[in-house]
PDB file of C-alpha atoms in Angstrom:
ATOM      1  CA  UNK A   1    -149.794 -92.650 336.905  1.00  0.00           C
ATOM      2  CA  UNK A   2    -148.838 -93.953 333.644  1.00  0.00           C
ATOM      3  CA  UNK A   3    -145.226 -94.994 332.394  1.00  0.00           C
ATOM      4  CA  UNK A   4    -145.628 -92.581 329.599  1.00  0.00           C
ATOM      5  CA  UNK A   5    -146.490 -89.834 332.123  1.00  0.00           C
ATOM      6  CA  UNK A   6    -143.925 -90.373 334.412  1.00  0.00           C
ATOM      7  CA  UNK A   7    -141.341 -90.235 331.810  1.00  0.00           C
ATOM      8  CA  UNK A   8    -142.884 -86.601 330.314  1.00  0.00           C
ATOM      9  CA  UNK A   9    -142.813 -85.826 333.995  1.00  0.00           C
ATOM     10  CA  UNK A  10    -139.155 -86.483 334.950  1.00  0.00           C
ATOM     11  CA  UNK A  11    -137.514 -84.946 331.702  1.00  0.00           C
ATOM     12  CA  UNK A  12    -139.673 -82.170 332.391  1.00  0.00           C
ATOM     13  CA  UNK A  13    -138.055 -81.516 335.455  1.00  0.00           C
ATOM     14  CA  UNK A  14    -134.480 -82.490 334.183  1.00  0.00           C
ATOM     15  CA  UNK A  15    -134.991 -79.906 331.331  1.00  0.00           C
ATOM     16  CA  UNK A  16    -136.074 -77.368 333.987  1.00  0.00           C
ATOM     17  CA  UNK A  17    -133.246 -77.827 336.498  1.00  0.00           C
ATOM     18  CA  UNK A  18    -130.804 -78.064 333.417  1.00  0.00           C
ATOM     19  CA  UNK A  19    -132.257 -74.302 332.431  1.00  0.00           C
ATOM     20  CA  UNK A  20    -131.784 -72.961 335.476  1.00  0.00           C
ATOM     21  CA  UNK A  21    -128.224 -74.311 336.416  1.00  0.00           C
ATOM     22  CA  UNK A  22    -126.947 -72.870 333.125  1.00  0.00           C
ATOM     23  CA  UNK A  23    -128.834 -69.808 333.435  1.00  0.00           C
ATOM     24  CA  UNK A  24    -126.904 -69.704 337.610  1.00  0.00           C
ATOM     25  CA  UNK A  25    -123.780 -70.604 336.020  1.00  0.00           C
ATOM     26  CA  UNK A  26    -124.001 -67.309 333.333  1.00  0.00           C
ATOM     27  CA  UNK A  27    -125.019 -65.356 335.702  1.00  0.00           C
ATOM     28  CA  UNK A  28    -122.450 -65.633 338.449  1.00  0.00           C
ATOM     29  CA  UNK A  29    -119.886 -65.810 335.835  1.00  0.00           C
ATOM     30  CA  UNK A  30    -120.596 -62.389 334.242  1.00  0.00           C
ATOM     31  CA  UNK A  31    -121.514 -61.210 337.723  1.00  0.00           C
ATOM     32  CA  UNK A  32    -117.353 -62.300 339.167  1.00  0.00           C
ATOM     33  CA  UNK A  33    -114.192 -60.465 338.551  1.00  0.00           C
ATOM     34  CA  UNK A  34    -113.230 -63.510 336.167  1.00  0.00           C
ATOM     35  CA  UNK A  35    -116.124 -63.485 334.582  1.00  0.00           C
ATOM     36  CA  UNK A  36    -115.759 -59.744 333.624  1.00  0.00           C
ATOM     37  CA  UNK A  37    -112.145 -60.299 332.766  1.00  0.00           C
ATOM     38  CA  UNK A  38    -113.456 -62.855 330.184  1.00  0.00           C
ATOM     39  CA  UNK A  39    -115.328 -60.734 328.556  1.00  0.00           C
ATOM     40  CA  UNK A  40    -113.184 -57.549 328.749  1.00  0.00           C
ATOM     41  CA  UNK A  41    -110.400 -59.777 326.560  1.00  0.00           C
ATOM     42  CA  UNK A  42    -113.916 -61.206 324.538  1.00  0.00           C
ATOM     43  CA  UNK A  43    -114.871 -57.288 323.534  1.00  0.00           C
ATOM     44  CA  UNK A  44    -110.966 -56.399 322.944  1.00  0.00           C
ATOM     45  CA  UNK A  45    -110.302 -58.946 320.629  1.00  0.00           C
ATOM     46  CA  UNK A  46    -113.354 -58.755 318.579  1.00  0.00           C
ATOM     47  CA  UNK A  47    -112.800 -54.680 318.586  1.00  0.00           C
ATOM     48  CA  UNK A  48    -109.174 -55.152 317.727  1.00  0.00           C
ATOM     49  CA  UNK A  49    -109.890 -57.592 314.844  1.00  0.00           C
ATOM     50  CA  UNK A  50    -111.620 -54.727 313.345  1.00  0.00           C
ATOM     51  CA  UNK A  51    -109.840 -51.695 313.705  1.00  0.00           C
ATOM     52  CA  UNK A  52    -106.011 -51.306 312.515  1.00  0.00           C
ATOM     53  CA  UNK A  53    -104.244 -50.218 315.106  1.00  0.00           C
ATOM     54  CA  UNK A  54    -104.133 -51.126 319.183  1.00  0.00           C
ATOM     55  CA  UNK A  55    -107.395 -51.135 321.201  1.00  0.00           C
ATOM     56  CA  UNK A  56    -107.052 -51.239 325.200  1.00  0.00           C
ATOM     57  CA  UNK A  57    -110.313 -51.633 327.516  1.00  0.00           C
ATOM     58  CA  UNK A  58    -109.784 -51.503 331.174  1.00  0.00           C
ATOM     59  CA  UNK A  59    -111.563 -53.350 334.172  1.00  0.00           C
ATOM     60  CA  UNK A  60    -114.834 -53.723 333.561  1.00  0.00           C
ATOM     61  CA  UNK A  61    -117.426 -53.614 336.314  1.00  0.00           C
ATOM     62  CA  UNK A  62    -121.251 -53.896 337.663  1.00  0.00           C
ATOM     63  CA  UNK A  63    -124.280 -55.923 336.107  1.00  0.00           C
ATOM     64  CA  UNK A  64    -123.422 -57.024 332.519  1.00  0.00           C
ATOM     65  CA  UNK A  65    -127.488 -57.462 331.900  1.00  0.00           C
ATOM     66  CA  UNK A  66    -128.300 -53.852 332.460  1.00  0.00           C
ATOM     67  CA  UNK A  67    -125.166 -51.718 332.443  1.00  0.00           C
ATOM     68  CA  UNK A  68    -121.529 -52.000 333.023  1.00  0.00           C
ATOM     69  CA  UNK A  69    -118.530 -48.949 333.917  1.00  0.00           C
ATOM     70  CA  UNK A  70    -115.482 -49.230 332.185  1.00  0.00           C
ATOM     71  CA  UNK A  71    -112.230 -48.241 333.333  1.00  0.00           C
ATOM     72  CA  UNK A  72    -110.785 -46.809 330.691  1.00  0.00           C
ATOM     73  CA  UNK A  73    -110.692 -47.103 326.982  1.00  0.00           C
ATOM     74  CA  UNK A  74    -107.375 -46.378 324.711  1.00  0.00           C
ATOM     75  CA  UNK A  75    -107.527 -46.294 320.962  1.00  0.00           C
ATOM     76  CA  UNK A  76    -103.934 -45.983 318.998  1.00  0.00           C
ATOM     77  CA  UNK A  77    -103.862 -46.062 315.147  1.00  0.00           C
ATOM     78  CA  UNK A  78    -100.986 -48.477 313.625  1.00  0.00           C
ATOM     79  CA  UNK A  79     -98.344 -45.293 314.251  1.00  0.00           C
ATOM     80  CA  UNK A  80     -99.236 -45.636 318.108  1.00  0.00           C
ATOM     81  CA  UNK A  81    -100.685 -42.234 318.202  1.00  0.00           C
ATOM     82  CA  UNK A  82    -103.247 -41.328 320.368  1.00  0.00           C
ATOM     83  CA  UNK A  83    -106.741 -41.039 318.700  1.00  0.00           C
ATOM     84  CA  UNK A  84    -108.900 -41.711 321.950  1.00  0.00           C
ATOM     85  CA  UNK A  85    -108.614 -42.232 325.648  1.00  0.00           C
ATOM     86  CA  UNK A  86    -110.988 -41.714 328.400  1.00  0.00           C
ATOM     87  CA  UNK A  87    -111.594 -42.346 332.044  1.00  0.00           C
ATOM     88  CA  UNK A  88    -114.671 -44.136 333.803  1.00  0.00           C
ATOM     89  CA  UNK A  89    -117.411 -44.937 331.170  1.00  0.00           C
ATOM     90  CA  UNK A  90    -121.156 -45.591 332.685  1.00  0.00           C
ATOM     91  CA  UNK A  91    -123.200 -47.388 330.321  1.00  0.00           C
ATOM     92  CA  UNK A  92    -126.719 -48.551 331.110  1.00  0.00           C
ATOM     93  CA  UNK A  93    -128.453 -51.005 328.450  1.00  0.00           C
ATOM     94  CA  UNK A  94    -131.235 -53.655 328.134  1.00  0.00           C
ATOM     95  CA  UNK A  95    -129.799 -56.693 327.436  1.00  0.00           C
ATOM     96  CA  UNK A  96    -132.573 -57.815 325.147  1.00  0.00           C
ATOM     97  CA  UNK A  97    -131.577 -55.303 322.594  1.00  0.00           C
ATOM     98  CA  UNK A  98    -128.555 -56.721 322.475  1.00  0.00           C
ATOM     99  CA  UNK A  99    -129.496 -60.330 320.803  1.00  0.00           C
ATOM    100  CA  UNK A 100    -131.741 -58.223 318.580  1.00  0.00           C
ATOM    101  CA  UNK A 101    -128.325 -56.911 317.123  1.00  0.00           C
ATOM    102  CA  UNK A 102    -128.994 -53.260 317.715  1.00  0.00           C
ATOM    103  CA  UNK A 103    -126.832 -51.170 320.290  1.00  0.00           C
ATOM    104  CA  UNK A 104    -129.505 -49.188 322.362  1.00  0.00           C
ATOM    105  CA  UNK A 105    -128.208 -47.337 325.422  1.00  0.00           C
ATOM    106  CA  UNK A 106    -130.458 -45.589 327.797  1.00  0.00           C
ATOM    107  CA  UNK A 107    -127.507 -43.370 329.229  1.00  0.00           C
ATOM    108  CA  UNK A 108    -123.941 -43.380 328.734  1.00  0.00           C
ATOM    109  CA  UNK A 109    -121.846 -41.231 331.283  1.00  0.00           C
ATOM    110  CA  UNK A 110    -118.224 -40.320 330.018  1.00  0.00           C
ATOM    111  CA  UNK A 111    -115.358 -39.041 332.254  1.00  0.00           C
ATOM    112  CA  UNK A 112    -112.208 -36.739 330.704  1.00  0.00           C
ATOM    113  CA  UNK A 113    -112.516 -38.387 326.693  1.00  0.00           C
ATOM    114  CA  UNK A 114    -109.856 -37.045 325.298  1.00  0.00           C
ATOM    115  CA  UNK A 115    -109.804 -36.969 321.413  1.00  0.00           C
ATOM    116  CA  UNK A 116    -106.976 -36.437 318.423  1.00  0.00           C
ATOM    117  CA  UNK A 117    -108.345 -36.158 315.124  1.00  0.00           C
ATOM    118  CA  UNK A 118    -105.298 -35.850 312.466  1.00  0.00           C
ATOM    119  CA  UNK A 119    -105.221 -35.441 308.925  1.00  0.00           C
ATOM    120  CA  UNK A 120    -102.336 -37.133 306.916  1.00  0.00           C
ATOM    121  CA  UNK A 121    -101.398 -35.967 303.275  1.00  0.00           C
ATOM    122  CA  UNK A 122    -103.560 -37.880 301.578  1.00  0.00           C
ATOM    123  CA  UNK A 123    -106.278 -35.845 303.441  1.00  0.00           C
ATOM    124  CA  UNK A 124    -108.004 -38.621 305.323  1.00  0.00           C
ATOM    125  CA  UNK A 125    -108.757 -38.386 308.819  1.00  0.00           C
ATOM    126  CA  UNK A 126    -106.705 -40.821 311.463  1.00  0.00           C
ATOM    127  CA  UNK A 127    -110.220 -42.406 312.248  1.00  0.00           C
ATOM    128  CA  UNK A 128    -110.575 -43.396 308.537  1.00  0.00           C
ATOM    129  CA  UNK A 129    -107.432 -45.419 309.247  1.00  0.00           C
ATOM    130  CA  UNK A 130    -108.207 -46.415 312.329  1.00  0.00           C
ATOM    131  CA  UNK A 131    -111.705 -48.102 311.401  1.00  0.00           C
ATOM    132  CA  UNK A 132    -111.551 -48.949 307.712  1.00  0.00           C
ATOM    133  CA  UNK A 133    -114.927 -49.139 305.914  1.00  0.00           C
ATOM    134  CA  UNK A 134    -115.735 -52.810 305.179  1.00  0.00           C
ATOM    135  CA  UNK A 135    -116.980 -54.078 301.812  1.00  0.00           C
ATOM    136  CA  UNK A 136    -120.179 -52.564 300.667  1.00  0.00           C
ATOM    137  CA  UNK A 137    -123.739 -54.908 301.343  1.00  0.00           C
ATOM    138  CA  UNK A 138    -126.276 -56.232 299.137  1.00  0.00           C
ATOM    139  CA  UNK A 139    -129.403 -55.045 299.328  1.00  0.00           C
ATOM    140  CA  UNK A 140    -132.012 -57.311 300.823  1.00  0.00           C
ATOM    141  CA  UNK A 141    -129.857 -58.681 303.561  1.00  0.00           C
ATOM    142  CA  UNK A 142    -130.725 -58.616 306.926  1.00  0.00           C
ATOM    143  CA  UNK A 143    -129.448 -56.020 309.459  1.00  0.00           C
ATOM    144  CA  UNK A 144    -125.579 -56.563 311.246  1.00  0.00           C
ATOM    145  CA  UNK A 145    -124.880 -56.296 314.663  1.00  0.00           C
ATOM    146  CA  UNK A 146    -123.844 -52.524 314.972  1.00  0.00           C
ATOM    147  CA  UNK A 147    -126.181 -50.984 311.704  1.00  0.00           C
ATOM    148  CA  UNK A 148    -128.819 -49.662 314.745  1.00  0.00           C
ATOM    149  CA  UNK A 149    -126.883 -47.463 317.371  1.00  0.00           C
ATOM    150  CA  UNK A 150    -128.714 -45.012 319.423  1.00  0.00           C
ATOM    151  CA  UNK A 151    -127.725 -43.404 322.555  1.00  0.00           C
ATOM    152  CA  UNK A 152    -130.996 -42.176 324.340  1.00  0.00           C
ATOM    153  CA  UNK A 153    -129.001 -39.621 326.965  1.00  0.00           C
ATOM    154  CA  UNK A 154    -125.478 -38.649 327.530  1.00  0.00           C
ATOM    155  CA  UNK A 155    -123.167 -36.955 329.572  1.00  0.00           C
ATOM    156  CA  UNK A 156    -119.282 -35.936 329.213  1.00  0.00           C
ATOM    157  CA  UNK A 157    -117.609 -34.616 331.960  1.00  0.00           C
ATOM    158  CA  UNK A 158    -113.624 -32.496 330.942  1.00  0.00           C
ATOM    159  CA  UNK A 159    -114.197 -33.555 327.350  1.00  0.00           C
ATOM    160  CA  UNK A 160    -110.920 -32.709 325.582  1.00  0.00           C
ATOM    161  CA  UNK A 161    -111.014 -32.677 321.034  1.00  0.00           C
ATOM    162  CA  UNK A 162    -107.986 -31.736 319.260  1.00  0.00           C
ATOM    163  CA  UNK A 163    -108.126 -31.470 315.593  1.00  0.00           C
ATOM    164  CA  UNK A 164    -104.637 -31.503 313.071  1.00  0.00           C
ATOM    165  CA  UNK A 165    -106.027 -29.737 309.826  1.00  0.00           C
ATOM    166  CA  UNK A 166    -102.825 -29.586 306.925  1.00  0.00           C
ATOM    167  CA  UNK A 167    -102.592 -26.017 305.855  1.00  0.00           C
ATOM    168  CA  UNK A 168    -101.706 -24.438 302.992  1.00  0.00           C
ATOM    169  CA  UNK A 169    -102.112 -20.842 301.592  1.00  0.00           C
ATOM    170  CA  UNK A 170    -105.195 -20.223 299.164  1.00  0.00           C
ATOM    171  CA  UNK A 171    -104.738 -21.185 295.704  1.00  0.00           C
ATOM    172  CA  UNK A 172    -105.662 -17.221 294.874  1.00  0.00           C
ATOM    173  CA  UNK A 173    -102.231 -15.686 296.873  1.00  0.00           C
ATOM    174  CA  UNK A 174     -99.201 -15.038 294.264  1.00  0.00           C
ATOM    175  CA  UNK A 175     -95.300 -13.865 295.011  1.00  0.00           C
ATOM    176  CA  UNK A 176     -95.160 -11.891 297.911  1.00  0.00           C
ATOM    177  CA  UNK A 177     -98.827 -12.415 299.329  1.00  0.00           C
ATOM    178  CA  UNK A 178     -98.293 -16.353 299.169  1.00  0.00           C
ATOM    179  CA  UNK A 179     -94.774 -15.810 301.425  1.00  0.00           C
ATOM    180  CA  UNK A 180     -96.404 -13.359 303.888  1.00  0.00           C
ATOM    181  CA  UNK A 181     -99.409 -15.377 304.325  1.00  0.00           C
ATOM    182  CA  UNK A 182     -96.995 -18.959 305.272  1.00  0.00           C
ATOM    183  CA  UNK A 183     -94.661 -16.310 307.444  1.00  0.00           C
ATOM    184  CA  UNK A 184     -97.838 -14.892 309.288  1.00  0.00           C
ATOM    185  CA  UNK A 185     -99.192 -18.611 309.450  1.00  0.00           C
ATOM    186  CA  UNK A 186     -95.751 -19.978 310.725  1.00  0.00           C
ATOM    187  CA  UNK A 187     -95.215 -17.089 313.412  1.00  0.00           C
ATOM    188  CA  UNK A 188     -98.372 -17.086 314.772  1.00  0.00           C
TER     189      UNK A 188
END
């Protein structure tokens, strides 16, 4: 055997075993509690530098290449009231669609959500708040992680919505019918 070959040989093999202890050391660390941990604050911080207001994601659990359960989720706008909070979440997922930057999920499996969707004076919803549009893209450009969500199957289990709507009488009711019409709407 040649020099040449030798050397093609043994960096052939160094390349392999360097693969495979990186591609051990990912998995076990995504696989242990501290692994998890790390990427529960990962996906908290990255959430929370988009949203205004406080995001909270409990333990995380299970296989992080094809599905995960999370604790529990908490979403506060920047008043700290409640706009969502939920139990156990079962999410199953290839992994590949991931580094394709779409969100694909094969089933997702929600325990007691509870939502509160409020409407301030300026008529905007508390989600509008909460998750701010960002600055419109050109055309042309290639697609973000997050344009391609799609949830195959899912199931919600004591699903909870409440929804604050601002009232006021209709612009038609004048004198007397525009003061029974707030008295009805304030007694009842």
């Amino acid at each position: 055997m040649s020099r040449r070959r030798r050397i093609v040989l043994w960096s052939a093999l160094a390349l392999s075993l360097l693969i495979v202890l990186v591609a051990g050391l990912l998995v076990s660390v995504t696989q242990t509690e501290y692994g998890q941990n790390q990427v529960r604050k990962y996906v908290q911080t990255w959430i929370s530098g988009k949203t205004k207001g406080t995001f909270y994601v409990g333990r995380i659990s299970g296989g992080l290449f094809s599905g995960v359960t999370i604790d529990s989720i908490e979403i506060r706008d920047e008043m700290d009231s409640l706009f969502l909070a939920s139990g156990p979440i079962r999410i199953r997922y290839d992994m590949r669609d991931l580094f394709d930057r779409r969100v694909l999920l094969s089933h997702l499996d929600v325990t007691r959500p509870n939502v509160r969707l409020h409407e301030f004076e300026d008529g905007k919803l508390n989600y509008h708040r909460i998750f701010p549009s960002g600055p419109k893209k050109p055309k042309g450009e290639t697609r973000a992680f997050g344009d391609f969500i799609v949830i195959d199957s899912a199931d919600i289990h004591g699903g909870n919505i409440a929804v604050g709507l601002r009232w006021r009488p209709a612009d038609s009711l004048r004198g007397y019918k525009r003061d029974s019409a707030i008295t009805w709407a304030l007694g009842s």
